[in-house]
Amino acid sequence: MFKRCLIGLAALVTLSALASCSRGPKPTSEPAQPPGPPPPTTAHIAPSVEALIDSALTDPYAYEKLGELCDEIGHRLTGSRGMERAIAWSQLSMYQAGFDSVWTEPVTVPLWTRGHEWARCTAPVEFDLTMTGLGLSDGTGPDGIEAEIMVVASYDELDARAAEAEGKIVLFDMPWEGYGSVVKYRTGGASAAARHGAVAVLVRSATGVSLGAAHTGMMQYADDAPRIPAAALTVEDAGRLRRLAEKGLKPRVHLYMEAINHGETTSYNVVGDIRGRELPEEIVLVAGHLDSWDVGTGAQDDGAGVVLALASARILLKQDLRPRRTVRVVHFTTEEYGAQGGKAYLEAHRSELDRHVLAIECDSGAFAPRGFSVQADSTVVEALALAAAQLARVAPDEWSVSKGGSGADIGAIVREGVVGAGHRVDTTHYFDVHHSGADTFEKVDPDHLAQNVAAIAGLIYTVAESPARPGSIPAGQNSSGGHR
Ligand SMILES: [Zn+2]
């Protein structure tokens, strides 16, 4: 796929050059042509994109900004002091980068605090468990909850053994078959177990590789079940409890959590524009989410995305490239509790959605770049792949621009028809650190971060500078004319 695209763009450039070379001196009898506008191709964009990539690959800005966010501010749980400081940092960073306008937009969000928490196996052998309460869980009350553990590997097993669950702490120790296969137990396990009389829920952390870290994340209570506390255990501790249970030793756990749901509060999305020079009303949006979990410092999730959106827009200004369309950076609040920031953006901008030419979300970390997945019909995907083929230079072995999902924050506007793109990276090690105390600054490779800035800046500029919106004219007229 990407090879064909590369050939397409190369052919376009080559054919244009050939055409102008082979024409030769004009016959003296032919009247001089009046100068007209440049032809509507994307070929003139290529040299600027090359310069952007070169500049981004050697610019320390993104890594320095990520260090500020992770080390000087730290975690950014919604409603926390860190998140408030991060919102101010985001605005200041956009001003300092030279954005034309920067503002905040209010978002109603849940306010949850963790408080002190612990868990301990009390029988048949005493040992401390490494745990983390799940986001939006209720607490246990001052005495905690002590009960026998019932270990299941799936909802099917829970249903089959439902009669055993009364009065127990249910532990979901499900096999890791990718995030999508296990996250449903983290979000819905508490209510599923509570329907059968369980008094609390523990889940095996959602990761394939574990070095003793517990991984948190959002849970949700169903309306038709009692609200029982929910926490994640390390893979190691979940396994030990399962092995004890399999031997018939009836392990017991004492769980203590001070977590409180306080209702709602107000947080803010931060929005910054670099105004387009010819079509300022048309917007190319690039985004990450500013909030994080309160374990670790949210470096890969999603400090990296925040910095990628900021740095890729800023490098256009640094290179003195002001594209035709407006480039808009959005630092969303509260992705982790259900993308409330993205939904609020939709409501605030519903009347101007048709002016959003493309929305790009960066929320997969900053590992080795792999391209973009585009959530649109095939014509648009093809047109974008063709226009952005030049970016394969940043990851020559495994690059693609192909059809796929975009992201949680921009999901709301994409569902309303905006073309969405997800920034893709090598996610082999993403879930090793995701939502855990291990998601810290030193896990981000500065070279990978710079390569991702280069790729995203190149895509933003290509689309914002392109004469036509991606897919709005037949691909053959835009750039694939080079095939013929
Ligand atoms: Zn995220």
PDB file of C-alpha atoms and ligand atoms in Angstrom, residues 289 301-302 335-336 363 430, ligand 1:
ATOM      1  CA  HIS A 289      -5.209  14.633  26.437  1.00  0.00           C
ATOM      2  CA  ASP A 301      -0.339   8.312  28.385  1.00  0.00           C
ATOM      3  CA  ASP A 302      -0.667  10.981  27.380  1.00  0.00           C
ATOM      4  CA  GLU A 335     -10.091  11.509  28.637  1.00  0.00           C
ATOM      5  CA  GLU A 336      -9.482   8.946  31.364  1.00  0.00           C
ATOM      6  CA  ASP A 363      -2.819   8.961  22.341  1.00  0.00           C
ATOM      7  CA  TYR A 430       2.858   0.499  25.618  1.00  0.00           C
TER       8      TYR A 430
HETATM    9 ZN    ZN B   1      -4.607   8.202  26.879  1.00  0.00          ZN
END
